[in-house]
mmCIF file of C-alpha atoms in Angstrom:
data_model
loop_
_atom_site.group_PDB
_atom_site.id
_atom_site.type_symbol
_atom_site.label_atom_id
_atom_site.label_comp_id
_atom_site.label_asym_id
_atom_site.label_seq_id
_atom_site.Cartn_x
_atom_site.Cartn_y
_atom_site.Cartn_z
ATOM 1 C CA UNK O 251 3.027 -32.912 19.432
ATOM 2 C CA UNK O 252 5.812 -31.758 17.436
ATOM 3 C CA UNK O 253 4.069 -29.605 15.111
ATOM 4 C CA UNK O 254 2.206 -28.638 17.880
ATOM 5 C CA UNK O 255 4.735 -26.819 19.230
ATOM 6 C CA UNK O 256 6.268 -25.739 16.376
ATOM 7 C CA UNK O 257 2.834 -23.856 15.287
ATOM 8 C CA UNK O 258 3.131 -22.131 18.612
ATOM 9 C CA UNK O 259 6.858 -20.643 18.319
ATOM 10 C CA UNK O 260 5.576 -19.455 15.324
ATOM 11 C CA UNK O 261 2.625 -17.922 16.753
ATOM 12 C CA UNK O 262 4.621 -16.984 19.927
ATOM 13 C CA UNK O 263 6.847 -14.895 17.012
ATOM 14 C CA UNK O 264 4.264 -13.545 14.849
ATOM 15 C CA UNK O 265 2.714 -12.166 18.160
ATOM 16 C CA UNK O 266 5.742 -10.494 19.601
ATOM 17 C CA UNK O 267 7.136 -8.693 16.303
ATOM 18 C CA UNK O 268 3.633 -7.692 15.363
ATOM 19 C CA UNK O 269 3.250 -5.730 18.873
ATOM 20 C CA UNK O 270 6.726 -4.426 18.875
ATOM 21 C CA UNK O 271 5.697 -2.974 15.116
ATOM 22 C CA UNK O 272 2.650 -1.850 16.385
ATOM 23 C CA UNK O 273 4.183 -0.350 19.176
ATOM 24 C CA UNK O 274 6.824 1.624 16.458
ATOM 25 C CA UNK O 275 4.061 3.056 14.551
ATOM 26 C CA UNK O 276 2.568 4.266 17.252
ATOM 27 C CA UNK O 277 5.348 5.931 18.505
ATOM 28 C CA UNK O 278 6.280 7.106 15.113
ATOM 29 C CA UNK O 279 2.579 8.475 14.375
ATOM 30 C CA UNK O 280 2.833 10.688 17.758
ATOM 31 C CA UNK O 281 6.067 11.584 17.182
ATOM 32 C CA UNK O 282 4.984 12.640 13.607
ATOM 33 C CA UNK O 283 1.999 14.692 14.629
ATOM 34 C CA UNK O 284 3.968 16.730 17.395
ATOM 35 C CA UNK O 285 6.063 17.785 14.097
ATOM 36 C CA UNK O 286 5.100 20.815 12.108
ATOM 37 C CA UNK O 287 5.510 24.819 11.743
ATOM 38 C CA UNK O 288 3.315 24.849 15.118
ATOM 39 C CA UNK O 289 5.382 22.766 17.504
ATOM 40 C CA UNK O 290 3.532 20.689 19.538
ATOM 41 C CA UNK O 291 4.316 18.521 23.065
ATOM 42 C CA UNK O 292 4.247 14.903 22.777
ATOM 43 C CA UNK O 293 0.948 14.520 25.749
ATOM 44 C CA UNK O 294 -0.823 17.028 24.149
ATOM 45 C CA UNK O 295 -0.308 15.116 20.665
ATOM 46 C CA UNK O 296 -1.339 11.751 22.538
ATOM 47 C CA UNK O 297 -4.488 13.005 23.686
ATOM 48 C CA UNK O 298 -5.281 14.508 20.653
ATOM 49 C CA UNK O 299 -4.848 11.751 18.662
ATOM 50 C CA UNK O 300 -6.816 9.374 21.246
ATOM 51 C CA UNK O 301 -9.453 11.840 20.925
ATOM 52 C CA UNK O 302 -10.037 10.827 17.186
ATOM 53 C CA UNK O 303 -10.297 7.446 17.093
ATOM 54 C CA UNK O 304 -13.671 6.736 16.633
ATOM 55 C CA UNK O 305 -15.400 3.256 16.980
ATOM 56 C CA UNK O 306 -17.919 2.553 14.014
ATOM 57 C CA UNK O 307 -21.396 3.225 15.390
ATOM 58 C CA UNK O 308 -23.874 2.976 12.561
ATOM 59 C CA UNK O 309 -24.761 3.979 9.115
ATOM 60 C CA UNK O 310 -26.546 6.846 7.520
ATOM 61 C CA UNK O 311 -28.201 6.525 4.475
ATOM 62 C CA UNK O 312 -28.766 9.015 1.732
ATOM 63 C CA UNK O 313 -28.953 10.314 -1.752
ATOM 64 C CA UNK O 314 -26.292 12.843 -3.388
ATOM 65 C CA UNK O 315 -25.269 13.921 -6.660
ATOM 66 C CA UNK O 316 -22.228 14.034 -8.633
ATOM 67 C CA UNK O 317 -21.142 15.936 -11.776
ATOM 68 C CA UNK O 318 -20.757 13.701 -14.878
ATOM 69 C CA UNK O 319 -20.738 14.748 -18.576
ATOM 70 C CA UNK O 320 -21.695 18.498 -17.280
ATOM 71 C CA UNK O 321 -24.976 17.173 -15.439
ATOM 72 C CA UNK O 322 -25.689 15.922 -11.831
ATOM 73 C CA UNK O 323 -26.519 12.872 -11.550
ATOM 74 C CA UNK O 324 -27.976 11.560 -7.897
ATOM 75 C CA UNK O 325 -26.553 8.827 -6.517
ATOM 76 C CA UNK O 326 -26.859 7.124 -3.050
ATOM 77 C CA UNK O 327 -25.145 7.908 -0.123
ATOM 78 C CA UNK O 328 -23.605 5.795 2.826
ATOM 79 C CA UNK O 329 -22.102 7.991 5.999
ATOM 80 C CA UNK O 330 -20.910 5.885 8.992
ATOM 81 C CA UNK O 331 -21.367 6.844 12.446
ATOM 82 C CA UNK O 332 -18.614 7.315 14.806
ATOM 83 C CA UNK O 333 -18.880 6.649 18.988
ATOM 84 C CA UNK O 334 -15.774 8.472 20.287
ATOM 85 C CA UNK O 335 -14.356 7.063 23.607
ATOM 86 C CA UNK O 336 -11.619 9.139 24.725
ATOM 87 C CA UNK O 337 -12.461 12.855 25.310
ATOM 88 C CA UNK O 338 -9.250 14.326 27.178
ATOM 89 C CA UNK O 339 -8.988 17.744 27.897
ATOM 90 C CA UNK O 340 -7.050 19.347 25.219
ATOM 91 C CA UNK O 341 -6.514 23.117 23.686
ATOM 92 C CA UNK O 342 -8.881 23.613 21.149
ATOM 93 C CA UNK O 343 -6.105 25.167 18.470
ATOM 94 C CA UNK O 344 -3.656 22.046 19.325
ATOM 95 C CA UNK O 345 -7.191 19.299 18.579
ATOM 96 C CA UNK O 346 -7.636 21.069 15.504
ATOM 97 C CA UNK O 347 -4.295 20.729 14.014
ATOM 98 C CA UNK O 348 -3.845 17.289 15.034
ATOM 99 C CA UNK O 349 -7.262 15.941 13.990
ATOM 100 C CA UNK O 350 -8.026 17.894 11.127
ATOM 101 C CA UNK O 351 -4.739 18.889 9.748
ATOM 102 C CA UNK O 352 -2.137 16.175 10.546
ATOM 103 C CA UNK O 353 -3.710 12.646 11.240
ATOM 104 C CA UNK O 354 -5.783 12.757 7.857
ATOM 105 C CA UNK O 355 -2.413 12.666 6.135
ATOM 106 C CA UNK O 356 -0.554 10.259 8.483
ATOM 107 C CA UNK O 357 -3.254 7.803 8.485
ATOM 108 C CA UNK O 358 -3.573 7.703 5.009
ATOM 109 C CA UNK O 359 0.358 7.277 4.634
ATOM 110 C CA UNK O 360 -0.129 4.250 7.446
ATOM 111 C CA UNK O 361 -2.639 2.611 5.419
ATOM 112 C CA UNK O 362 -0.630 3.050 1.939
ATOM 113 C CA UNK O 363 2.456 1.785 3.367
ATOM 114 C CA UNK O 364 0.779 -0.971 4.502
ATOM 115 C CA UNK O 365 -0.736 -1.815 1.428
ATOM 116 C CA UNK O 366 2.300 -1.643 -0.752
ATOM 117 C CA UNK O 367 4.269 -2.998 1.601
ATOM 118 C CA UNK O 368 2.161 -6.071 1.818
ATOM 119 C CA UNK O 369 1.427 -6.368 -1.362
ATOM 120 C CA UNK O 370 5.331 -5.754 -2.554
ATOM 121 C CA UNK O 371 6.329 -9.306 0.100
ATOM 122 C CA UNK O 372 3.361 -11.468 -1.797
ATOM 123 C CA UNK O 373 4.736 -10.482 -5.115
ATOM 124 C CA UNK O 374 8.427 -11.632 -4.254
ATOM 125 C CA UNK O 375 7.316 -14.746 -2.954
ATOM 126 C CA UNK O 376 4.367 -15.091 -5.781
ATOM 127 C CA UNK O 377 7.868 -14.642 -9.131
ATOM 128 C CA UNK O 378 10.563 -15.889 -6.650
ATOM 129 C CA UNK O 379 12.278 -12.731 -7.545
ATOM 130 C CA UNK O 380 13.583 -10.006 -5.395
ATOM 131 C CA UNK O 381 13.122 -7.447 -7.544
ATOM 132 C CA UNK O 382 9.714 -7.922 -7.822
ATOM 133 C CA UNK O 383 7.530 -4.966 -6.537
ATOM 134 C CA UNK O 384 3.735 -3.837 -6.433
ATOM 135 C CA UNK O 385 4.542 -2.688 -9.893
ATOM 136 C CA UNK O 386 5.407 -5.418 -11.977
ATOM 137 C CA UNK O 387 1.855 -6.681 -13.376
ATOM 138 C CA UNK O 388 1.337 -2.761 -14.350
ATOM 139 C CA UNK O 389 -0.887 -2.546 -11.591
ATOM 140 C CA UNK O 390 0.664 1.338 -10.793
ATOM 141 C CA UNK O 391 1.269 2.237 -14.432
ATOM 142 C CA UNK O 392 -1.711 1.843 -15.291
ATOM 143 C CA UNK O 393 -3.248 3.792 -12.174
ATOM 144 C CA UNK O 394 -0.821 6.759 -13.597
ATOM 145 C CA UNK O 395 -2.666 6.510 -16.763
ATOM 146 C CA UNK O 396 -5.594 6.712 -15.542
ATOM 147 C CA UNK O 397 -4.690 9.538 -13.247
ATOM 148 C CA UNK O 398 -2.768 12.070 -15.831
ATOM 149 C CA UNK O 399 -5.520 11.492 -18.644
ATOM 150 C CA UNK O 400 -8.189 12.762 -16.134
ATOM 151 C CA UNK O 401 -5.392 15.968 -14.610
ATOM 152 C CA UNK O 402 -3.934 16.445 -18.499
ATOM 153 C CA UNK O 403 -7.769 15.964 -20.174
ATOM 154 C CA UNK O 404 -10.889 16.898 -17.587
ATOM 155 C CA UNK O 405 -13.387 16.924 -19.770
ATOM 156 C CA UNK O 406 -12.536 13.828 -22.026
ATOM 157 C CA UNK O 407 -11.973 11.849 -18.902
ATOM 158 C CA UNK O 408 -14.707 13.057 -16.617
ATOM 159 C CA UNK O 409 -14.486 9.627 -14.037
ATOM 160 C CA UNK O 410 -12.656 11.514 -11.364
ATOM 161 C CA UNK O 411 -8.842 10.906 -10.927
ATOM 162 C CA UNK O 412 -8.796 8.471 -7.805
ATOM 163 C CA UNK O 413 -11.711 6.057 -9.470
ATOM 164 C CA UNK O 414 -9.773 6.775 -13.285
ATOM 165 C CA UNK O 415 -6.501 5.629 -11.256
ATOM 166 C CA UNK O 416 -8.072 2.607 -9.760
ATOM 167 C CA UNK O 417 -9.829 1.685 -12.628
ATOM 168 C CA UNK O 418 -7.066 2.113 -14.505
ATOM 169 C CA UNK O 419 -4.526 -0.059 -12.350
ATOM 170 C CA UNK O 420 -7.081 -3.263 -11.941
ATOM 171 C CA UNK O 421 -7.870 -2.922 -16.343
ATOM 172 C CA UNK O 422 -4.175 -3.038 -16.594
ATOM 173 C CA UNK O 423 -3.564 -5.968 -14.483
ATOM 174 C CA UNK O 424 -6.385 -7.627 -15.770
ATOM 175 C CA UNK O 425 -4.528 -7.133 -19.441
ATOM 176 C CA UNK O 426 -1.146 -8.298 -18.166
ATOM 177 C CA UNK O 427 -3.038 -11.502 -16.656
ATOM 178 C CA UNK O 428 -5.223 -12.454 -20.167
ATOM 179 C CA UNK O 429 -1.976 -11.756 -21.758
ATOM 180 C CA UNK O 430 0.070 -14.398 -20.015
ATOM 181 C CA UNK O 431 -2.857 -17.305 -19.693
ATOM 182 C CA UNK O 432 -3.152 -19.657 -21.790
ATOM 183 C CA UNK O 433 -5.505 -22.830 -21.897
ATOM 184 C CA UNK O 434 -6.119 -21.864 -17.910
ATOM 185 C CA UNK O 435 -2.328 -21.558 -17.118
ATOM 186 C CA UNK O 436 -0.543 -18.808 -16.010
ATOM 187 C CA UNK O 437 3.484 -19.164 -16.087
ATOM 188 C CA UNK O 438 5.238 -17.303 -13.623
ATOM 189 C CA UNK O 439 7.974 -16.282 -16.082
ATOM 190 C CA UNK O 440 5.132 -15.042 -19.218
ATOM 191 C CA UNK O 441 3.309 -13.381 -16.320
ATOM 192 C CA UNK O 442 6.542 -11.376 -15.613
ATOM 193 C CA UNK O 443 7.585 -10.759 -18.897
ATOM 194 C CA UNK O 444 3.691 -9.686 -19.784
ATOM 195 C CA UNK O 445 3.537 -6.988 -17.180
ATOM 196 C CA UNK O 446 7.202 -5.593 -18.318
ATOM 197 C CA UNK O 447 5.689 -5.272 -22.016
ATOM 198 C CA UNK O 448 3.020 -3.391 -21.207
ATOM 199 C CA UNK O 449 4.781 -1.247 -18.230
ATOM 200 C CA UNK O 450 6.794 0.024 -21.300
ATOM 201 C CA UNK O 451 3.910 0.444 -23.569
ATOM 202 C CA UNK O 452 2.072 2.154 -21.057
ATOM 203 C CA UNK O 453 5.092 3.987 -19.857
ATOM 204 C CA UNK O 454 4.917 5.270 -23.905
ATOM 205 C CA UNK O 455 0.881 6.725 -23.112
ATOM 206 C CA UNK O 456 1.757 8.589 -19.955
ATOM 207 C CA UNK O 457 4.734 10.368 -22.051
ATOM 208 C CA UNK O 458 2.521 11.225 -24.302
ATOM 209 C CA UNK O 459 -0.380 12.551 -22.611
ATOM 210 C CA UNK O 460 2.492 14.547 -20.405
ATOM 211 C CA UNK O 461 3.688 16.277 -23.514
ATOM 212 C CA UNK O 462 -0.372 17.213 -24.061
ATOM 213 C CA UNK O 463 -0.880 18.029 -20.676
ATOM 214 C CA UNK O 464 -0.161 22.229 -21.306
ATOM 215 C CA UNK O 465 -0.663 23.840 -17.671
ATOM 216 C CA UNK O 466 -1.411 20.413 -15.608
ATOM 217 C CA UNK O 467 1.435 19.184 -16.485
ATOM 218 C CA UNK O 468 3.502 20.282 -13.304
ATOM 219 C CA UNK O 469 0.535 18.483 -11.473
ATOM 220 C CA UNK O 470 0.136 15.437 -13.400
ATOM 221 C CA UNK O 471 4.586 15.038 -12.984
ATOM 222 C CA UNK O 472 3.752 16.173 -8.786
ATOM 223 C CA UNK O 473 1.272 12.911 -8.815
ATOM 224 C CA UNK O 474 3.478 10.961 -10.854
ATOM 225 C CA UNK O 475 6.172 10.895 -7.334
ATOM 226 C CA UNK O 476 3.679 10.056 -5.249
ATOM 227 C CA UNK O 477 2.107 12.263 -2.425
ATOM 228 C CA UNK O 478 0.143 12.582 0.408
ATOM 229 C CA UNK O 479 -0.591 16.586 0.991
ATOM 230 C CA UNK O 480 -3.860 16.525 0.287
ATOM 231 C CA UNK O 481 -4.894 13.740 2.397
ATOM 232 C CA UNK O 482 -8.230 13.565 3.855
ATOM 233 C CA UNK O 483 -10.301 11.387 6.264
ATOM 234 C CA UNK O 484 -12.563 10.650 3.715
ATOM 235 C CA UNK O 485 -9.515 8.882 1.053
ATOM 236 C CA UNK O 486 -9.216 6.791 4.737
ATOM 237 C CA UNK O 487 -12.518 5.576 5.244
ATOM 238 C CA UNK O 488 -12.749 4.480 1.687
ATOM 239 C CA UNK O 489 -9.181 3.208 1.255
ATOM 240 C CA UNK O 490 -8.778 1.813 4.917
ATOM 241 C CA UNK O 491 -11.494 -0.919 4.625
ATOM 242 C CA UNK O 492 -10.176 -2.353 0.932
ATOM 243 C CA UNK O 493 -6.774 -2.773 1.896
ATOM 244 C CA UNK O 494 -7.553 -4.755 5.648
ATOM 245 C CA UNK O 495 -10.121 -6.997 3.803
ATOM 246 C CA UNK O 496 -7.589 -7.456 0.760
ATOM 247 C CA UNK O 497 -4.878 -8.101 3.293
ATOM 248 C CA UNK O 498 -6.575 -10.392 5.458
ATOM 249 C CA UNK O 499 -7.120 -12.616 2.021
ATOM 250 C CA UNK O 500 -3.210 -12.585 1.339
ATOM 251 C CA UNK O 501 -2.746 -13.753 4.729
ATOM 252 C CA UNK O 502 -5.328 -16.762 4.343
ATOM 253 C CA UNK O 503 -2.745 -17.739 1.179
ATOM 254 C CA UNK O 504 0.221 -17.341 3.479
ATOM 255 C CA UNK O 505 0.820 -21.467 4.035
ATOM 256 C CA UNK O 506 0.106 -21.884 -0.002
ATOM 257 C CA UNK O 507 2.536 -18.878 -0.911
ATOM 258 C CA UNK O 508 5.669 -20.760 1.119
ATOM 259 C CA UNK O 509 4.570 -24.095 -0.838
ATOM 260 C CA UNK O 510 4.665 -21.650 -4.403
ATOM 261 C CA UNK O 511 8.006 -21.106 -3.363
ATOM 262 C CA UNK O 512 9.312 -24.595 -3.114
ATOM 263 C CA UNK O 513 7.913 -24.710 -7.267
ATOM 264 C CA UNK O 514 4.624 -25.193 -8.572
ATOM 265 C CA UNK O 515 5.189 -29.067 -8.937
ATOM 266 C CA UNK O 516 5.851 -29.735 -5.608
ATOM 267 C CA UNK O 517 2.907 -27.129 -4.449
ATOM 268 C CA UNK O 518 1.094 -29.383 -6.171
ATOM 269 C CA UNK O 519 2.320 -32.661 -4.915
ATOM 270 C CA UNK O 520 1.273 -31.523 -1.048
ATOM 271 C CA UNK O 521 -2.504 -30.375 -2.225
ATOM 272 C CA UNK O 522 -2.169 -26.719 -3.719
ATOM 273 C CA UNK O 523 -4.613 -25.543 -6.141
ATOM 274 C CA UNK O 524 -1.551 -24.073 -8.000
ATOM 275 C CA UNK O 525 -3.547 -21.848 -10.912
ATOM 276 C CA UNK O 526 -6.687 -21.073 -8.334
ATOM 277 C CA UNK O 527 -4.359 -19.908 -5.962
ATOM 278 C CA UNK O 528 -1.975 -17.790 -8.353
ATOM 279 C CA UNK O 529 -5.297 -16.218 -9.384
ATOM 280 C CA UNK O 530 -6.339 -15.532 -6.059
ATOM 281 C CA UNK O 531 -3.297 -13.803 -5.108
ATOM 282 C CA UNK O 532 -2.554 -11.703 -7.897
ATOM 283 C CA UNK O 533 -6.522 -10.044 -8.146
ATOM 284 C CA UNK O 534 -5.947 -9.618 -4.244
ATOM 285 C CA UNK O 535 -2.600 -8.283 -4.908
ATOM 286 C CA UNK O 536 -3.498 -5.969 -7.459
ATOM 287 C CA UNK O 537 -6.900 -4.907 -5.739
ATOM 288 C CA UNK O 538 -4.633 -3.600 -2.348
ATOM 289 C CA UNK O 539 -2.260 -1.939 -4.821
ATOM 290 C CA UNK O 540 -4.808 0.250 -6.333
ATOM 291 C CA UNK O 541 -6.432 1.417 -3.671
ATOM 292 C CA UNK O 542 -2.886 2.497 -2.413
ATOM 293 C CA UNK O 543 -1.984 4.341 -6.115
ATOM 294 C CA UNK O 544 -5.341 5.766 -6.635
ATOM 295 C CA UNK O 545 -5.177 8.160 -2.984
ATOM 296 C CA UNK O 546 -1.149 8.535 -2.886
ATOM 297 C CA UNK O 547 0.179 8.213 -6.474
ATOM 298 C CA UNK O 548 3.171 6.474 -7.439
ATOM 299 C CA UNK O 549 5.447 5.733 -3.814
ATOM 300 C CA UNK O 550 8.311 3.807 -5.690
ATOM 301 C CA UNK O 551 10.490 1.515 -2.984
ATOM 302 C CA UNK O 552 8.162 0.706 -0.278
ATOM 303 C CA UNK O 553 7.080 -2.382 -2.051
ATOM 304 C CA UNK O 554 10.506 -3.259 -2.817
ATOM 305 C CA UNK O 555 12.821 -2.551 -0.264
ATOM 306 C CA UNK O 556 10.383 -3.190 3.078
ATOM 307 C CA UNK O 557 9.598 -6.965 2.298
ATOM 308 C CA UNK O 558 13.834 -7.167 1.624
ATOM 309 C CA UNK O 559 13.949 -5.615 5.032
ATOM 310 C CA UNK O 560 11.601 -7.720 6.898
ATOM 311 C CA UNK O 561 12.540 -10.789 5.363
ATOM 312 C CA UNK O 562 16.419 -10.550 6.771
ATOM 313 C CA UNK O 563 15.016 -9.820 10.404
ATOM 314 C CA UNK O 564 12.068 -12.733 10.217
ATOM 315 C CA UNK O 565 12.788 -15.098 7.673
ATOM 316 C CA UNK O 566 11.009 -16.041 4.845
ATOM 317 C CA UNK O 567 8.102 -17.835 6.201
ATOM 318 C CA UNK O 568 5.303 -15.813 4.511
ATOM 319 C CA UNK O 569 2.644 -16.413 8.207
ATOM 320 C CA UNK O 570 4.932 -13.871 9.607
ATOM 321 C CA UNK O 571 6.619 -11.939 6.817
ATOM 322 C CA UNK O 572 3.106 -10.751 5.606
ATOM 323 C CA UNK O 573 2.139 -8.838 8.692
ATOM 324 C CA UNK O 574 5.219 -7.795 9.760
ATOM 325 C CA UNK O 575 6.166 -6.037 6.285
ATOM 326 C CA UNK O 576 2.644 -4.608 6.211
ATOM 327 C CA UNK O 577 3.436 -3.082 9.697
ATOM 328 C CA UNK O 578 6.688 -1.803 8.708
ATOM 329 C CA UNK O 579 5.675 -0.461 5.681
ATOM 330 C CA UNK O 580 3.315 1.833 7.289
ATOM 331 C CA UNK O 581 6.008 2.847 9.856
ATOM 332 C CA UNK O 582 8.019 3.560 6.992
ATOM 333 C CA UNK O 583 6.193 5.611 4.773
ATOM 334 C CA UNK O 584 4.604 7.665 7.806
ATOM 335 C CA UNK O 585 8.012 8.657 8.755
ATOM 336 C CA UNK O 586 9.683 9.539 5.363
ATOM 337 C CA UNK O 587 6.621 11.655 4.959
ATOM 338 C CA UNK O 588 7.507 13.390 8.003
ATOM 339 C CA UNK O 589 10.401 14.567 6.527
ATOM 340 C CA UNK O 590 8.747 15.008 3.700
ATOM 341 C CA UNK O 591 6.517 17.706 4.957
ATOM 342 C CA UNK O 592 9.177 19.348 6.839
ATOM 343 C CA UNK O 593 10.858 20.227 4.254
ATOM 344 C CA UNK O 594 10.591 24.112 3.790
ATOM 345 C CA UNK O 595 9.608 22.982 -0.380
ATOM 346 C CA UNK O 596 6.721 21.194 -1.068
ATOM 347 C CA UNK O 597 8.703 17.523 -1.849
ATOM 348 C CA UNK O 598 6.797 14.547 -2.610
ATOM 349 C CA UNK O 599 7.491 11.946 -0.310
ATOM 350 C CA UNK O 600 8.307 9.444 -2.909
ATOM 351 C CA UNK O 601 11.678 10.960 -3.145
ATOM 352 C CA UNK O 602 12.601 10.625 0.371
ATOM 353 C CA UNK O 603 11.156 7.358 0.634
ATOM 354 C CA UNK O 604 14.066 6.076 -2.667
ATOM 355 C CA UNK O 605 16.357 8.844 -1.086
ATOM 356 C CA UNK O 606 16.569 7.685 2.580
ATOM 357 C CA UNK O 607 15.462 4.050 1.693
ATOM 358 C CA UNK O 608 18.058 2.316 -1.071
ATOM 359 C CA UNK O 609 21.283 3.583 1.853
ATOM 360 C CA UNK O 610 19.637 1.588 4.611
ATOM 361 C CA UNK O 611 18.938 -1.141 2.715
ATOM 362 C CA UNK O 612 22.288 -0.910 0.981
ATOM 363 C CA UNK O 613 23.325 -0.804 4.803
ATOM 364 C CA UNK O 614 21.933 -3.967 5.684
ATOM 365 C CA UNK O 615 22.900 -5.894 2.511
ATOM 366 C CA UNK O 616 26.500 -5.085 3.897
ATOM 367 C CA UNK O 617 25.217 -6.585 7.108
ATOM 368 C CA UNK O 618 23.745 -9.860 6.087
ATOM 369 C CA UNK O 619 24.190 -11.482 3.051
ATOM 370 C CA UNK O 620 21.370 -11.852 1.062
ATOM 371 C CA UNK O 621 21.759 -15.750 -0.182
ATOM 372 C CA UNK O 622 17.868 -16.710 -0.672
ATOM 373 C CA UNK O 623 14.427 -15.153 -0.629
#
């Protein structure tokens, strides 16, 4: 009866910050769209933007073709359908810059925030450190390798930059992982000290291909501090599905990330499948981080500082830490972005998001004492 009603506060809580999140991103992500060198009103935004969401109506099937080693090769096709069920009456100049120009690039910051965000609170928990990040199995460096071999050398790297920086980030964390196993174990503290050898080493290659890079490099260093101004609803539809399923899989690991916590003997002693689950979250973990690097680049702190945040406002039960730092994460980055891109300069948002980030959190460190993850 007792944990009965215990599982329900915690339900009761899960339910009320995830709408009150919910409801501050979508505040936020009108807020953001009214914002721009046309002005627009806050209905006319709202109705825009409930104009584009589409409901998934069915799939179309086809063969295309794409360039590879100078020839075209054809390769199949899958376009999904969309059923649109708001159509409000909005000027056609005002639905065009909303839907086509704006929301591509908020939505995509939502769903990159999200996925750092979440991603940055399972890797805390998963090294019971708290300056653990999205980062720290080499998942991004090796995304950035990927990425400025393909801008610094086209032709030797013909993959395509966003599938060369996902590739890239899951052969990396795959390498930190081999690295640190041994006889099917995986300690926490090799696993750590794995991924900061070869963030250095591969620190070393992106130097290096930067100082071949000739006239990308200014484009290579602008992907480097991650970005989202060329954001499309395409890098959504293929990014937005891998980081919900991925994130839905962390959250299934929630109960068996609190009992990592407590140590890996006594995770043991109450029924964890310690190494299966350490797997399980790190391939998930690295998977959602990817997907994030490979459309956005680089976006330093959200993975860091969010989880911090959440975890002083919620506690460090991981059933609602999880979805609340996924939620705030994509509040987060949608709104440094918005500064971002109203800056008169082209300035990559990863610089407002360490510049407007490390004060607040600095800010609520003076608050609340930080004495625990």
């Amino acid at each position: 009866m007792q944990l009965n009603l215990s599982s329900m506060r915690m339900g009761l809580r899960i339910g009320v910050w995830t709408a009150g999140l919910t409801m501050t991103l979508a505040v936020i992500t009108v807020t953001s769209a009214a914002i721009g060198p046309v002005a627009l009103d806050v209905p006319t935004v709202a109705k825009a933007s409930l104009n584009a969401v589409g409901i998934p109506a069915g799939l179309d099937v086809g063969i295309g073709e794409t360039p590879t080693l100078g020839r075209s090769i054809p390769i199949p096709t899958v376009d999904v359908r969309y059923a649109y069920p708001f159509s409000f009456s909005v000027p056609e100049t005002a639905e065009t810059i909303v839907r086509d120009v704006r929301l591509p690039r908020i939505a995509l910051g939502a769903v990159v925030g999200f996925a750092l965000a979440s991603a940055g609170a399972v890797m805390q928990g998963f090294f019971r450190n708290p300056m653990a990040d999205p980062s720290i199995i080499g998942v991004s460096s090796g995304a950035a390798v990927g990425a400025v071999a393909t801008i610094a050398f086209p032709v030797a790297f013909p993959l395509g930059l966003q599938a060369a920086a996902f590739v890239g980030a899951l052969v990396a964390a795959f390498v930190v992982y081999a690295i640190a196993t041994e006889n099917g174990r995986t300690p926490v503290a090799t696993l750590l000290l794995a991924g900061v050898a070869v963030q250095t080493f591969l620190g070393a290659v992106i130097s290096y291909l930067l100082l071949h890079a000739g006239e990308s490099l200014e484009r290579a260093v602008f992907w480097l501090m991650g970005h989202l101004h060329s954001s499309s609803w395409a890098e959504v539809e293929v990014t937005l599905p891998v980081v919900v399923v991925t994130f839905f899989g962390l959250l299934a690991y929630a109960r068996d990330l609190n009992a990592l916590m407590l140590g890996e003997e006594d995770a043991q002693t109450v029924g964890i499948a310690v190494e299966r689950t350490k797997r399980i979250l790190l391939a998930l973990s690295s998977i959602v981080t990817a997907a994030a690097v490979a459309v956005a680049g680089v976006i330093g702190f959200v993975g860091l500082i969010v989880p911090h945040v959440m975890r002083l406002l919620v506690g460090p039960d991981h059933r609602i830490l999880l979805p609340t730092s996924a939620l705030a994460g994509a509040a987060f980055l949608v709104a440094t972005d918005t500064v971002a891109r109203s800056n008169p300069a082209t300035l990559p948002v990863g610089i407002v998001t360490s510049a407007l980030g490390a004060p607040f959190f600095l800010y609520l460190l003076r608050r609340r004492e930080v004495h625990e993850l």
